[in-house]
N, CA, C and O atoms as a printed pandas DataFrame, in Angstrom:
     atom_number atom_name residue_name chain_id  residue_number  x_coord  y_coord  z_coord
0              1         N          UNK        A               1   40.306    0.253  226.130
1              2        CA          UNK        A               1   40.074   -1.093  225.448
2              3         C          UNK        A               1   41.475   -0.201  224.401
3              4         O          UNK        A               1   41.580    0.988  224.700
4              5         N          UNK        A               2   42.300   -0.616  223.470
5              6        CA          UNK        A               2   43.063    0.240  222.276
6              7         C          UNK        A               2   42.472   -0.038  221.177
7              8         O          UNK        A               2   43.034   -0.990  220.635
8              9         N          UNK        A               3   41.911    0.211  220.802
9             10        CA          UNK        A               3   41.939    0.022  218.755
10            11         C          UNK        A               3   43.454   -0.253  218.113
11            12         O          UNK        A               3   44.006    0.713  217.587
12            13         N          UNK        A               4   43.859   -1.006  218.128
13            14        CA          UNK        A               4   44.828   -2.517  216.925
14            15         C          UNK        A               4   44.439   -1.434  215.937
15            16         O          UNK        A               4   43.212   -1.457  215.840
16            17         N          UNK        A               5   44.948   -0.526  215.187
17            18        CA          UNK        A               5   44.639    0.017  213.862
18            19         C          UNK        A               5   45.100   -0.950  212.735
19            20         O          UNK        A               5   44.652   -0.668  211.624
20            21         N          UNK        A               6   45.992   -2.148  212.820
21            22        CA          UNK        A               6   45.820   -3.055  211.988
22            23         C          UNK        A               6   44.756   -3.562  211.547
23            24         O          UNK        A               6   44.257   -3.740  210.436
24            25         N          UNK        A               7   44.417   -3.820  212.880
25            26        CA          UNK        A               7   43.033   -5.174  212.778
26            27         C          UNK        A               7   41.992   -4.128  212.633
27            28         O          UNK        A               7   41.588   -4.001  211.478
28            29         N          UNK        A               8   41.291   -3.102  213.799
29            30        CA          UNK        A               8   40.597   -2.663  214.031
30            31         C          UNK        A               8   39.805   -2.505  212.867
31            32         O          UNK        A               8   40.546   -3.132  212.110
32            33         N          UNK        A               9   38.669   -2.072  211.998
33            34        CA          UNK        A               9   37.227   -1.658  210.941
34            35         C          UNK        A               9   36.506   -1.043  212.206
35            36         O          UNK        A               9   35.878   -1.557  213.131
36            37         N          UNK        A              10   36.911    0.533  211.817
37            38        CA          UNK        A              10   36.176    1.428  212.326
38            39         C          UNK        A              10   34.876    1.765  211.234
39            40         O          UNK        A              10   34.441    1.499  210.114
40            41         N          UNK        A              11   34.695    2.330  212.115
41            42        CA          UNK        A              11   32.962    2.642  211.952
42            43         C          UNK        A              11   32.973    3.757  211.819
43            44         O          UNK        A              11   34.038    4.276  212.152
44            45         N          UNK        A              12   31.631    4.922  211.176
45            46        CA          UNK        A              12   31.560    5.568  211.582
46            47         C          UNK        A              12   30.404    5.807  212.456
47            48         O          UNK        A              12   29.424    5.083  212.283
48            49         N          UNK        A              13   30.357    6.936  213.596
49            50        CA          UNK        A              13   29.499    6.904  214.798
50            51         C          UNK        A              13   28.773    8.145  213.928
51            52         O          UNK        A              13   29.326    9.057  213.313
52            53         N          UNK        A              14   26.939    7.780  214.135
53            54        CA          UNK        A              14   26.388    8.881  214.363
54            55         C          UNK        A              14   26.121   10.323  213.944
55            56         O          UNK        A              14   25.062   10.855  213.611
56            57         N          UNK        A              15   27.800   10.998  214.084
57            58        CA          UNK        A              15   27.513   12.449  213.632
58            59         C          UNK        A              15   28.879   12.545  212.837
59            60         O          UNK        A              15   29.698   13.463  212.806
60            61         N          UNK        A              16   28.873   11.208  212.151
61            62        CA          UNK        A              16   30.054   11.268  211.139
62            63         C          UNK        A              16   31.083   12.223  211.639
63            64         O          UNK        A              16   31.189   12.859  210.590
64            65         N          UNK        A              17   31.902   12.791  212.431
65            66        CA          UNK        A              17   33.427   12.764  212.947
66            67         C          UNK        A              17   33.931   12.532  213.526
67            68         O          UNK        A              17   34.942   13.176  213.803
68            69         N          UNK        A              18   33.618   11.550  214.063
69            70        CA          UNK        A              18   34.287   10.045  215.177
70            71         C          UNK        A              18   34.409    9.528  214.734
71            72         O          UNK        A              18   33.732    9.818  213.748
72            73         N          UNK        A              19   35.345    7.847  214.386
73            74        CA          UNK        A              19   35.675    6.778  213.773
74            75         C          UNK        A              19   35.925    6.075  214.582
75            76         O          UNK        A              19   37.146    6.077  214.735
76            77         N          UNK        A              20   35.423    5.394  215.270
77            78        CA          UNK        A              20   35.913    4.664  216.659
78            79         C          UNK        A              20   36.216    3.102  216.650
79            80         O          UNK        A              20   35.640    2.750  215.620
80            81         N          UNK        A              21   36.630    2.280  217.051
81            82        CA          UNK        A              21   37.118    0.948  216.626
82            83         C          UNK        A              21   35.467    0.422  216.975
83            84         O          UNK        A              21   34.680    0.968  217.749
84            85         N          UNK        A              22   35.211   -0.969  216.031
85            86        CA          UNK        A              22   34.164   -1.632  216.365
86            87         C          UNK        A              22   34.084   -3.029  218.116
87            88         O          UNK        A              22   33.299   -3.779  218.696
88            89         N          UNK        A              23   35.475   -2.547  218.173
89            90        CA          UNK        A              23   35.194   -2.823  219.204
90            91         C          UNK        A              23   35.109   -2.671  220.072
91            92         O          UNK        A              23   34.176   -3.264  220.614
92            93         N          UNK        A              24   35.980   -1.771  220.941
93            94        CA          UNK        A              24   35.329   -0.249  221.592
94            95         C          UNK        A              24   33.726   -0.011  221.954
95            96         O          UNK        A              24   33.091   -0.378  222.943
96            97         N          UNK        A              25   33.216    0.909  220.525
97            98        CA          UNK        A              25   32.073    0.693  220.135
98            99         C          UNK        A              25   30.966   -0.592  220.821
99           100         O          UNK        A              25   30.167   -0.538  221.756
100          101         N          UNK        A              26   31.343   -1.695  219.896
101          102        CA          UNK        A              26   30.062   -2.890  220.857
102          103         C          UNK        A              26   30.504   -2.963  222.730
103          104         O          UNK        A              26   29.650   -3.303  223.549
104          105         N          UNK        A              27   32.439   -2.455  223.291
105          106        CA          UNK        A              27   31.852   -2.427  224.585
106          107         C          UNK        A              27   31.298   -1.683  225.508
107          108         O          UNK        A              27   30.819   -2.140  226.546
108          109         N          UNK        A              28   31.316   -0.807  225.281
109          110        CA          UNK        A              28   30.561    0.629  225.522
110          111         C          UNK        A              28   29.255    1.211  225.261
111          112         O          UNK        A              28   28.576    1.954  225.969
112          113         N          UNK        A              29   28.979    0.602  223.800
113          114        CA          UNK        A              29   27.332   -0.033  223.828
114          115         C          UNK        A              29   26.674   -1.202  224.861
115          116         O          UNK        A              29   25.461   -1.370  224.741
116          117         N          UNK        A              30   27.101   -1.697  225.468
117          118        CA          UNK        A              30   27.047   -2.509  226.201
118          119         C          UNK        A              30   26.658   -2.000  227.498
119          120         O          UNK        A              30   25.568   -2.291  227.991
120          121         N          UNK        A              31   27.543   -1.217  228.099
121          122        CA          UNK        A              31   27.633   -0.807  229.358
122          123         C          UNK        A              31   26.585    0.250  229.244
123          124         O          UNK        A              31   25.874    0.481  230.223
124          125         N          UNK        A              32   26.423    0.941  228.077
125          126        CA          UNK        A              32   25.690    1.463  228.438
126          127         C          UNK        A              32   24.541    1.547  228.689
127          128         O          UNK        A              32   23.814    1.989  229.579
128          129         N          UNK        A              33   24.447    0.822  227.336
129          130        CA          UNK        A              33   22.587   -0.442  226.880
130          131         C          UNK        A              33   22.213   -0.483  229.238
131          132         O          UNK        A              33   21.463    0.318  229.796
132          133         N          UNK        A              34   23.021   -1.634  229.989
133          134        CA          UNK        A              34   23.273   -2.254  231.275
134          135         C          UNK        A              34   22.364   -0.804  232.516
135          136         O          UNK        A              34   21.580   -0.851  233.464
136          137         N          UNK        A              35   22.933    0.063  231.910
137          138        CA          UNK        A              35   23.273    0.943  233.302
138          139         C          UNK        A              35   21.973    2.188  232.229
139          140         O          UNK        A              35   21.352    3.058  232.839
140          141         N          UNK        A              36   21.829    2.032  230.910
141          142        CA          UNK        A              36   19.990    3.022  230.536
142          143         C          UNK        A              36   18.997    1.763  231.479
143          144         O          UNK        A              36   18.205    2.023  232.385
144          145         N          UNK        A              37   19.264    0.697  231.055
145          146        CA          UNK        A              37   18.222   -0.231  231.507
146          147         C          UNK        A              37   18.111   -0.409  232.714
147          148         O          UNK        A              37   17.024   -0.743  233.185
148          149         N          UNK        A              38   19.372   -0.202  233.603
149          150        CA          UNK        A              38   19.113   -0.252  234.725
150          151         C          UNK        A              38   18.418    1.410  235.490
151          152         O          UNK        A              38   18.063    1.349  236.667
152          153         N          UNK        A              39   18.337    2.234  235.037
153          154        CA          UNK        A              39   18.472    4.021  235.607
154          155         C          UNK        A              39   17.163    3.761  235.358
155          156         O          UNK        A              39   16.312    3.535  236.219
156          157         N          UNK        A              40   16.940    3.803  233.747
157          158        CA          UNK        A              40   15.257    4.388  233.483
158          159         C          UNK        A              40   14.034    3.552  233.518
159          160         O          UNK        A              40   12.872    3.958  233.504
160          161         N          UNK        A              41   14.551    2.052  233.577
161          162        CA          UNK        A              41   13.242    0.892  234.689
162          163         C          UNK        A              41   13.650    0.326  234.972
163          164         O          UNK        A              41   12.947   -0.671  234.805
164          165         N          UNK        A              42   15.127   -0.145  235.741
165          166        CA          UNK        A              42   15.023   -0.696  237.090
166          167         C          UNK        A              42   14.799   -2.029  236.937
167          168         O          UNK        A              42   14.152   -2.753  237.694
168          169         N          UNK        A              43   15.899   -2.612  234.955
169          170        CA          UNK        A              43   15.503   -3.992  234.959
170          171         C          UNK        A              43   17.454   -3.664  234.493
171          172         O          UNK        A              43   18.190   -2.737  234.157
172          173         N          UNK        A              44   17.510   -5.378  234.823
173          174        CA          UNK        A              44   18.869   -5.919  233.859
174          175         C          UNK        A              44   18.814   -6.606  232.604
175          176         O          UNK        A              44   18.030   -7.398  232.079
176          177         N          UNK        A              45   20.088   -5.954  232.230
177          178        CA          UNK        A              45   20.060   -6.890  230.718
178          179         C          UNK        A              45   19.460   -8.359  230.549
179          180         O          UNK        A              45   18.982   -8.790  229.500
180          181         N          UNK        A              46   19.602   -9.311  232.191
181          182        CA          UNK        A              46   18.726  -10.218  231.926
182          183         C          UNK        A              46   17.718  -10.666  232.074
183          184         O          UNK        A              46   17.374  -11.765  231.639
184          185         N          UNK        A              47   16.676   -9.498  233.063
185          186        CA          UNK        A              47   15.887   -9.364  232.554
186          187         C          UNK        A              47   14.469   -8.417  231.541
187          188         O          UNK        A              47   13.245   -8.298  231.600
188          189         N          UNK        A              48   15.868   -7.817  230.489
189          190        CA          UNK        A              48   15.675   -7.623  229.526
190          191         C          UNK        A              48   15.359   -8.614  228.478
191          192         O          UNK        A              48   14.452   -8.638  227.646
192          193         N          UNK        A              49   16.402   -9.483  228.744
193          194        CA          UNK        A              49   16.589  -10.540  227.328
194          195         C          UNK        A              49   15.018  -11.808  227.832
195          196         O          UNK        A              49   14.250  -12.344  227.034
196          197         N          UNK        A              50   15.011  -11.960  229.657
197          198        CA          UNK        A              50   14.548  -12.550  229.509
198          199         C          UNK        A              50   12.449  -12.763  229.060
199          200         O          UNK        A              50   11.622  -13.559  228.614
200          201         N          UNK        A              51   12.616  -11.365  229.617
201          202        CA          UNK        A              51   10.963  -10.459  228.418
202          203         C          UNK        A              51   11.293  -10.850  227.650
203          204         O          UNK        A              51   10.535  -11.755  227.301
204          205         N          UNK        A              52   11.920  -10.764  227.161
205          206        CA          UNK        A              52   12.442  -10.869  224.792
206          207         C          UNK        A              52   11.635  -11.988  224.721
207          208         O          UNK        A              52   10.651  -11.980  223.981
208          209         N          UNK        A              53   12.039  -13.344  225.672
209          210        CA          UNK        A              53   12.381  -14.198  225.743
210          211         C          UNK        A              53   10.972  -14.703  225.958
211          212         O          UNK        A              53   10.905  -15.909  225.721
212          213         N          UNK        A              54    9.916  -14.205  226.301
213          214        CA          UNK        A              54    8.745  -14.395  227.191
214          215         C          UNK        A              54    7.847  -14.206  226.280
215          216         O          UNK        A              54    6.852  -14.912  226.116
216          217         N          UNK        A              55    8.300  -12.791  225.343
217          218        CA          UNK        A              55    7.603  -12.455  223.738
218          219         C          UNK        A              55    8.125  -13.125  222.990
219          220         O          UNK        A              55    7.940  -12.894  221.796
220          221         N          UNK        A              56    8.669  -13.820  223.246
221          222        CA          UNK        A              56    9.511  -14.679  220.965
222          223         C          UNK        A              56   10.060  -13.818  220.286
223          224         O          UNK        A              56    9.819  -13.786  219.079
224          225         N          UNK        A              57   10.934  -12.897  220.865
225          226        CA          UNK        A              57   10.911  -12.155  220.531
226          227         C          UNK        A              57   10.562  -11.469  219.463
227          228         O          UNK        A              57   11.296  -11.302  218.488
228          229         N          UNK        A              58    9.269  -10.977  219.601
229          230        CA          UNK        A              58    8.593  -10.434  218.645
230          231         C          UNK        A              58    7.672   -9.010  219.337
231          232         O          UNK        A              58    7.190   -9.026  220.470
232          233         N          UNK        A              59    7.612   -8.301  218.757
233          234        CA          UNK        A              59    6.714   -7.138  219.165
234          235         C          UNK        A              59    5.834   -7.690  219.841
235          236         O          UNK        A              59    5.199   -8.685  219.490
236          237         N          UNK        A              60    5.698   -6.981  221.063
237          238        CA          UNK        A              60    3.925   -7.044  221.736
238          239         C          UNK        A              60    2.584   -6.368  221.135
239          240         O          UNK        A              60    1.427   -6.781  221.205
240          241         N          UNK        A              61    2.810   -5.855  220.866
241          242        CA          UNK        A              61    1.495   -4.417  219.058
242          243         C          UNK        A              61    1.755   -5.747  217.983
243          244         O          UNK        A              61    1.413   -6.878  218.326
244          245         N          UNK        A              62    2.337   -5.505  216.771
245          246        CA          UNK        A              62    2.703   -6.321  215.936
246          247         C          UNK        A              62    2.615   -7.107  215.481
247          248         O          UNK        A              62    2.122   -7.356  214.381
248          249         N          UNK        A              63    3.373   -8.109  216.694
249          250        CA          UNK        A              63    4.383   -9.663  216.629
250          251         C          UNK        A              63    4.870  -10.069  215.804
251          252         O          UNK        A              63    4.847  -11.181  215.278
252          253         N          UNK        A              64    5.793   -8.424  215.443
253          254        CA          UNK        A              64    6.945   -8.969  214.994
254          255         C          UNK        A              64    8.085   -8.772  214.738
255          256         O          UNK        A              64    8.184   -7.563  214.947
256          257         N          UNK        A              65    9.277   -9.204  214.346
257          258        CA          UNK        A              65   10.374   -9.815  214.495
258          259         C          UNK        A              65   11.350   -7.648  214.570
259          260         O          UNK        A              65   10.925   -7.283  213.474
260          261         N          UNK        A              66   11.628   -7.227  214.749
261          262        CA          UNK        A              66   12.824   -5.963  214.418
262          263         C          UNK        A              66   13.901   -7.071  213.782
263          264         O          UNK        A              66   14.523   -8.124  213.917
264          265         N          UNK        A              67   13.417   -5.356  212.592
265          266        CA          UNK        A              67   14.870   -5.248  211.489
266          267         C          UNK        A              67   15.443   -4.898  211.328
267          268         O          UNK        A              67   15.211   -3.701  211.498
268          269         N          UNK        A              68   16.212   -5.026  211.065
269          270        CA          UNK        A              68   17.510   -4.059  210.582
270          271         C          UNK        A              68   16.968   -2.664  210.090
271          272         O          UNK        A              68   15.822   -2.867  209.690
272          273         N          UNK        A              69   17.323   -1.234  209.938
273          274        CA          UNK        A              69   16.665   -0.789  209.523
274          275         C          UNK        A              69   18.039    0.723  209.456
275          276         O          UNK        A              69   19.243    0.468  209.500
276          277         N          UNK        A              70   17.563    1.998  209.362
277          278        CA          UNK        A              70   18.009    2.941  209.380
278          279         C          UNK        A              70   19.456    3.072  210.568
279          280         O          UNK        A              70   20.669    3.281  210.567
280          281         N          UNK        A              71   18.226    2.763  211.564
281          282        CA          UNK        A              71   18.772    3.609  212.267
282          283         C          UNK        A              71   19.525    1.824  214.216
283          284         O          UNK        A              71   19.259    0.694  214.627
284          285         N          UNK        A              72   20.314    2.853  214.449
285          286        CA          UNK        A              72   20.282    1.244  215.298
286          287         C          UNK        A              72   19.347    0.787  216.316
287          288         O          UNK        A              72   19.389   -0.261  216.961
288          289         N          UNK        A              73   18.593    1.626  216.358
289          290        CA          UNK        A              73   17.139    1.016  217.143
290          291         C          UNK        A              73   15.901    0.422  216.553
291          292         O          UNK        A              73   14.787    0.108  216.970
292          293         N          UNK        A              74   16.559    0.394  215.385
293          294        CA          UNK        A              74   15.133   -0.655  214.967
294          295         C          UNK        A              74   16.006   -1.416  214.705
295          296         O          UNK        A              74   16.463   -0.949  213.661
296          297         N          UNK        A              75   16.873   -2.773  215.074
297          298        CA          UNK        A              75   17.053   -4.036  214.752
298          299         C          UNK        A              75   16.833   -3.695  216.410
299          300         O          UNK        A              75   17.674   -2.862  216.749
300          301         N          UNK        A              76   16.100   -4.027  217.345
301          302        CA          UNK        A              76   15.822   -4.741  218.864
302          303         C          UNK        A              76   15.139   -4.174  219.717
303          304         O          UNK        A              76   15.287   -2.967  219.526
304          305         N          UNK        A              77   14.333   -4.384  220.728
305          306        CA          UNK        A              77   13.671   -4.300  220.766
306          307         C          UNK        A              77   12.935   -2.901  221.747
307          308         O          UNK        A              77   13.132   -3.637  222.713
308          309         N          UNK        A              78   12.665   -2.359  222.011
309          310        CA          UNK        A              78   12.022   -1.175  222.705
310          311         C          UNK        A              78   11.243   -1.815  224.401
311          312         O          UNK        A              78   10.261   -2.531  224.595
312          313         N          UNK        A              79   12.226   -1.154  225.376
313          314        CA          UNK        A              79   11.299   -1.337  226.367
314          315         C          UNK        A              79   10.196   -0.102  226.154
315          316         O          UNK        A              79   10.617    1.027  225.902
316          317         N          UNK        A              80    8.387   -0.436  226.297
317          318        CA          UNK        A              80    7.495    0.303  226.601
318          319         C          UNK        A              80    6.737    0.752  228.032
319          320         O          UNK        A              80    5.683    0.157  228.255
320          321         N          UNK        A              81    7.079    1.536  228.812
321          322        CA          UNK        A              81    6.356    2.112  229.887
322          323         C          UNK        A              81    5.256    2.802  230.624
323          324         O          UNK        A              81    5.749    3.864  231.003
324          325         N          UNK        A              82    4.461    2.758  230.876
325          326        CA          UNK        A              82    3.504    4.225  231.430
326          327         C          UNK        A              82    4.151    4.775  231.666
327          328         O          UNK        A              82    4.881    4.484  232.613
328          329         N          UNK        A              83    4.319    5.995  230.922
329          330        CA          UNK        A              83    4.684    7.449  231.791
330          331         C          UNK        A              83    5.087    7.953  232.796
331          332         O          UNK        A              83    6.158    8.455  233.135
332          333         N          UNK        A              84    3.160    7.608  233.743
333          334        CA          UNK        A              84    3.030    8.725  234.872
334          335         C          UNK        A              84    2.913    7.913  235.990
335          336         O          UNK        A              84    2.300    8.188  237.022
336          337         N          UNK        A              85    3.922    6.248  235.575
337          338        CA          UNK        A              85    3.825    5.142  236.679
338          339         C          UNK        A              85    4.775    4.426  237.114
339          340         O          UNK        A              85    5.100    3.791  238.118
340          341         N          UNK        A              86    5.425    4.902  235.295
341          342        CA          UNK        A              86    7.402    3.784  235.316
342          343         C          UNK        A              86    6.924    2.890  235.033
343          344         O          UNK        A              86    7.642    2.070  234.460
344          345         N          UNK        A              87    5.151    2.450  235.311
345          346        CA          UNK        A              87    5.211    0.515  235.411
346          347         C          UNK        A              87    5.484   -0.138  233.693
347          348         O          UNK        A              87    4.745    0.237  232.783
348          349         N          UNK        A              88    6.533   -1.050  233.467
349          350        CA          UNK        A              88    7.025   -1.459  232.031
350          351         C          UNK        A              88    5.327   -2.449  231.223
351          352         O          UNK        A              88    4.855   -3.577  231.362
352          353         N          UNK        A              89    5.118   -1.767  230.781
353          354        CA          UNK        A              89    4.284   -2.620  229.494
354          355         C          UNK        A              89    4.365   -3.714  228.703
355          356         O          UNK        A              89    3.330   -4.258  228.318
356          357         N          UNK        A              90    5.457   -4.130  228.394
357          358        CA          UNK        A              90    6.589   -5.066  227.189
358          359         C          UNK        A              90    7.293   -4.147  226.354
359          360         O          UNK        A              90    7.880   -3.133  226.733
360          361         N          UNK        A              91    7.212   -4.490  225.428
361          362        CA          UNK        A              91    8.776   -4.836  224.581
362          363         C          UNK        A              91    8.179   -4.623  223.280
363          364         O          UNK        A              91    7.162   -5.294  223.109
364          365         N          UNK        A              92    8.380   -4.184  222.709
365          366        CA          UNK        A              92    7.352   -2.735  221.616
366          367         C          UNK        A              92    9.013   -2.899  220.169
367          368         O          UNK        A              92   10.158   -2.619  220.527
368          369         N          UNK        A              93    8.688   -3.381  218.684
369          370        CA          UNK        A              93    9.480   -2.790  217.814
370          371         C          UNK        A              93    9.589   -0.744  217.672
371          372         O          UNK        A              93    8.743    0.058  218.067
372          373         N          UNK        A              94   10.583   -0.524  217.159
373          374        CA          UNK        A              94   11.202    0.579  217.172
374          375         C          UNK        A              94    9.603    1.818  216.652
375          376         O          UNK        A              94    9.189    2.817  217.241
376          377         N          UNK        A              95    8.997    1.014  215.099
377          378        CA          UNK        A              95    7.664    1.433  214.711
378          379         C          UNK        A              95    5.694    1.734  215.821
379          380         O          UNK        A              95    4.697    2.455  215.823
380          381         N          UNK        A              96    6.310    0.570  216.525
381          382        CA          UNK        A              96    5.769    0.083  217.828
382          383         C          UNK        A              96    5.313    1.302  218.358
383          384         O          UNK        A              96    4.324    2.026  218.245
384          385         N          UNK        A              97    6.792    1.269  219.218
385          386        CA          UNK        A              97    6.971    2.093  219.786
386          387         C          UNK        A              97    6.999    3.874  219.816
387          388         O          UNK        A              97    6.705    4.726  220.655
388          389         N          UNK        A              98    7.490    3.882  218.498
389          390        CA          UNK        A              98    6.582    5.311  217.706
390          391         C          UNK        A              98    5.498    5.738  217.950
391          392         O          UNK        A              98    5.486    6.840  218.498
392          393         N          UNK        A              99    4.465    5.227  217.724
393          394        CA          UNK        A              99    3.189    5.702  217.353
394          395         C          UNK        A              99    2.291    5.580  218.537
395          396         O          UNK        A              99    1.220    6.164  218.700
396          397         N          UNK        A             100    3.139    4.366  219.697
397          398        CA          UNK        A             100    2.340    4.652  220.924
398          399         C          UNK        A             100    2.907    6.149  221.315
399          400         O          UNK        A             100    2.415    6.892  222.165
400          401         N          UNK        A             101    3.645    6.319  220.789
401          402        CA          UNK        A             101    4.441    7.666  221.536
402          403         C          UNK        A             101    3.902    9.165  220.581
403          404         O          UNK        A             101    4.080   10.329  220.939
404          405         N          UNK        A             102    3.264    8.728  219.392
405          406        CA          UNK        A             102    2.420    9.163  218.226
406          407         C          UNK        A             102    1.236    9.779  218.881
407          408         O          UNK        A             102    1.128   11.004  218.915
408          409         N          UNK        A             103    0.415    9.057  219.361
409          410        CA          UNK        A             103   -0.947    8.890  220.093
410          411         C          UNK        A             103   -0.873    9.257  221.485
411          412         O          UNK        A             103   -1.922    9.295  222.128
412          413         N          UNK        A             104    0.529    9.609  222.188
413          414        CA          UNK        A             104    1.025    9.886  223.352
414          415         C          UNK        A             104    0.374    9.602  224.365
415          416         O          UNK        A             104   -0.019   10.395  225.222
416          417         N          UNK        A             105    0.137    7.844  224.309
417          418        CA          UNK        A             105   -0.166    6.947  225.332
418          419         C          UNK        A             105   -1.838    6.841  225.382
419          420         O          UNK        A             105   -2.506    6.001  225.984
420          421         N          UNK        A             106   -2.350    8.082  224.468
421          422        CA          UNK        A             106   -4.174    7.917  224.902
422          423         C          UNK        A             106   -4.850    6.897  223.948
423          424         O          UNK        A             106   -4.488    6.827  222.774
424          425         N          UNK        A             107   -5.976    5.986  224.522
425          426        CA          UNK        A             107   -6.210    5.106  223.961
426          427         C          UNK        A             107   -7.552    5.645  222.924
427          428         O          UNK        A             107   -8.009    5.197  221.873
428          429         N          UNK        A             108   -7.970    7.011  223.928
429          430        CA          UNK        A             108   -9.237    7.101  222.437
430          431         C          UNK        A             108   -8.080    7.692  221.668
431          432         O          UNK        A             108   -8.571    7.905  220.559
432          433         N          UNK        A             109   -6.458    8.185  221.626
433          434        CA          UNK        A             109   -6.015    8.460  220.094
434          435         C          UNK        A             109   -5.887    7.620  219.152
435          436         O          UNK        A             109   -5.756    7.762  217.936
436          437         N          UNK        A             110   -5.952    6.436  220.039
437          438        CA          UNK        A             110   -5.042    5.668  219.478
438          439         C          UNK        A             110   -7.043    4.685  219.026
439          440         O          UNK        A             110   -7.121    4.145  217.922
440          441         N          UNK        A             111   -8.132    4.638  219.836
441          442        CA          UNK        A             111   -8.766    4.602  218.727
442          443         C          UNK        A             111   -9.595    5.479  217.580
443          444         O          UNK        A             111  -10.542    5.093  216.894
444          445         N          UNK        A             112   -9.098    6.470  217.586
445          446        CA          UNK        A             112   -9.236    7.425  216.702
446          447         C          UNK        A             112   -9.008    6.863  215.166
447          448         O          UNK        A             112   -9.656    6.488  214.189
448          449         N          UNK        A             113   -7.292    7.111  215.729
449          450        CA          UNK        A             113   -6.625    6.449  214.517
450          451         C          UNK        A             113   -6.843    5.112  213.125
451          452         O          UNK        A             113   -6.590    5.015  211.924
452          453         N          UNK        A             114   -7.684    3.966  214.612
453          454        CA          UNK        A             114   -8.083    2.828  214.181
454          455         C          UNK        A             114   -9.355    3.165  213.630
455          456         O          UNK        A             114   -9.786    2.244  212.936
456          457         N          UNK        A             115  -10.017    4.033  213.682
457          458        CA          UNK        A             115  -11.688    4.179  213.263
458          459         C          UNK        A             115  -11.061    5.216  211.531
459          460         O          UNK        A             115  -11.455    4.903  210.408
460          461         N          UNK        A             116  -10.532    5.844  211.684
461          462        CA          UNK        A             116  -10.507    6.267  210.979
462          463         C          UNK        A             116   -9.432    5.630  209.304
463          464         O          UNK        A             116   -9.506    6.000  208.132
464          465         N          UNK        A             117   -8.451    4.469  210.054
465          466        CA          UNK        A             117   -8.015    3.466  209.091
466          467         C          UNK        A             117   -8.782    3.008  208.168
467          468         O          UNK        A             117   -8.792    3.067  206.938
468          469         N          UNK        A             118  -10.008    2.117  209.686
469          470        CA          UNK        A             118  -11.177    1.428  209.263
470          471         C          UNK        A             118  -12.198    2.460  208.103
471          472         O          UNK        A             118  -13.141    1.972  207.480
472          473         N          UNK        A             119  -11.948    3.347  208.033
473          474        CA          UNK        A             119  -13.440    4.453  207.876
474          475         C          UNK        A             119  -12.828    4.469  206.118
475          476         O          UNK        A             119  -13.646    4.429  205.198
476          477         N          UNK        A             120  -11.190    4.538  205.826
477          478        CA          UNK        A             120  -10.796    4.501  204.266
478          479         C          UNK        A             120   -9.727    3.312  203.615
479          480         O          UNK        A             120   -8.758    3.203  202.864
480          481         N          UNK        A             121  -10.303    2.812  204.156
481          482        CA          UNK        A             121   -9.425    0.711  203.679
482          483         C          UNK        A             121  -10.283    0.337  202.491
483          484         O          UNK        A             121  -10.122   -0.746  201.929
């Protein structure tokens, strides 16, 4: 795919050095996403969409919809998986996925966070 200079709306990518045709970025992102889902989680885009539909498009923890934010990853659900077994647990918004990471997938730490918040709320 070549960008048509007259038609293409360029957008800056994260490193702010390269400018790419929006159509090319969308095409590449879809292909990259498909490969990422297949390699890392062993699922297809269709399976990801089925999971999303089962959850009603909402995060499995906060029950919110992913919203546009500073990063492109903010507006979509993320695959949450057990890092030791690789088993998929569900789909999470960016913030809940990050929170799981911050407590290192440890339920004890997560309970301590809840107790702390309840104590000072």
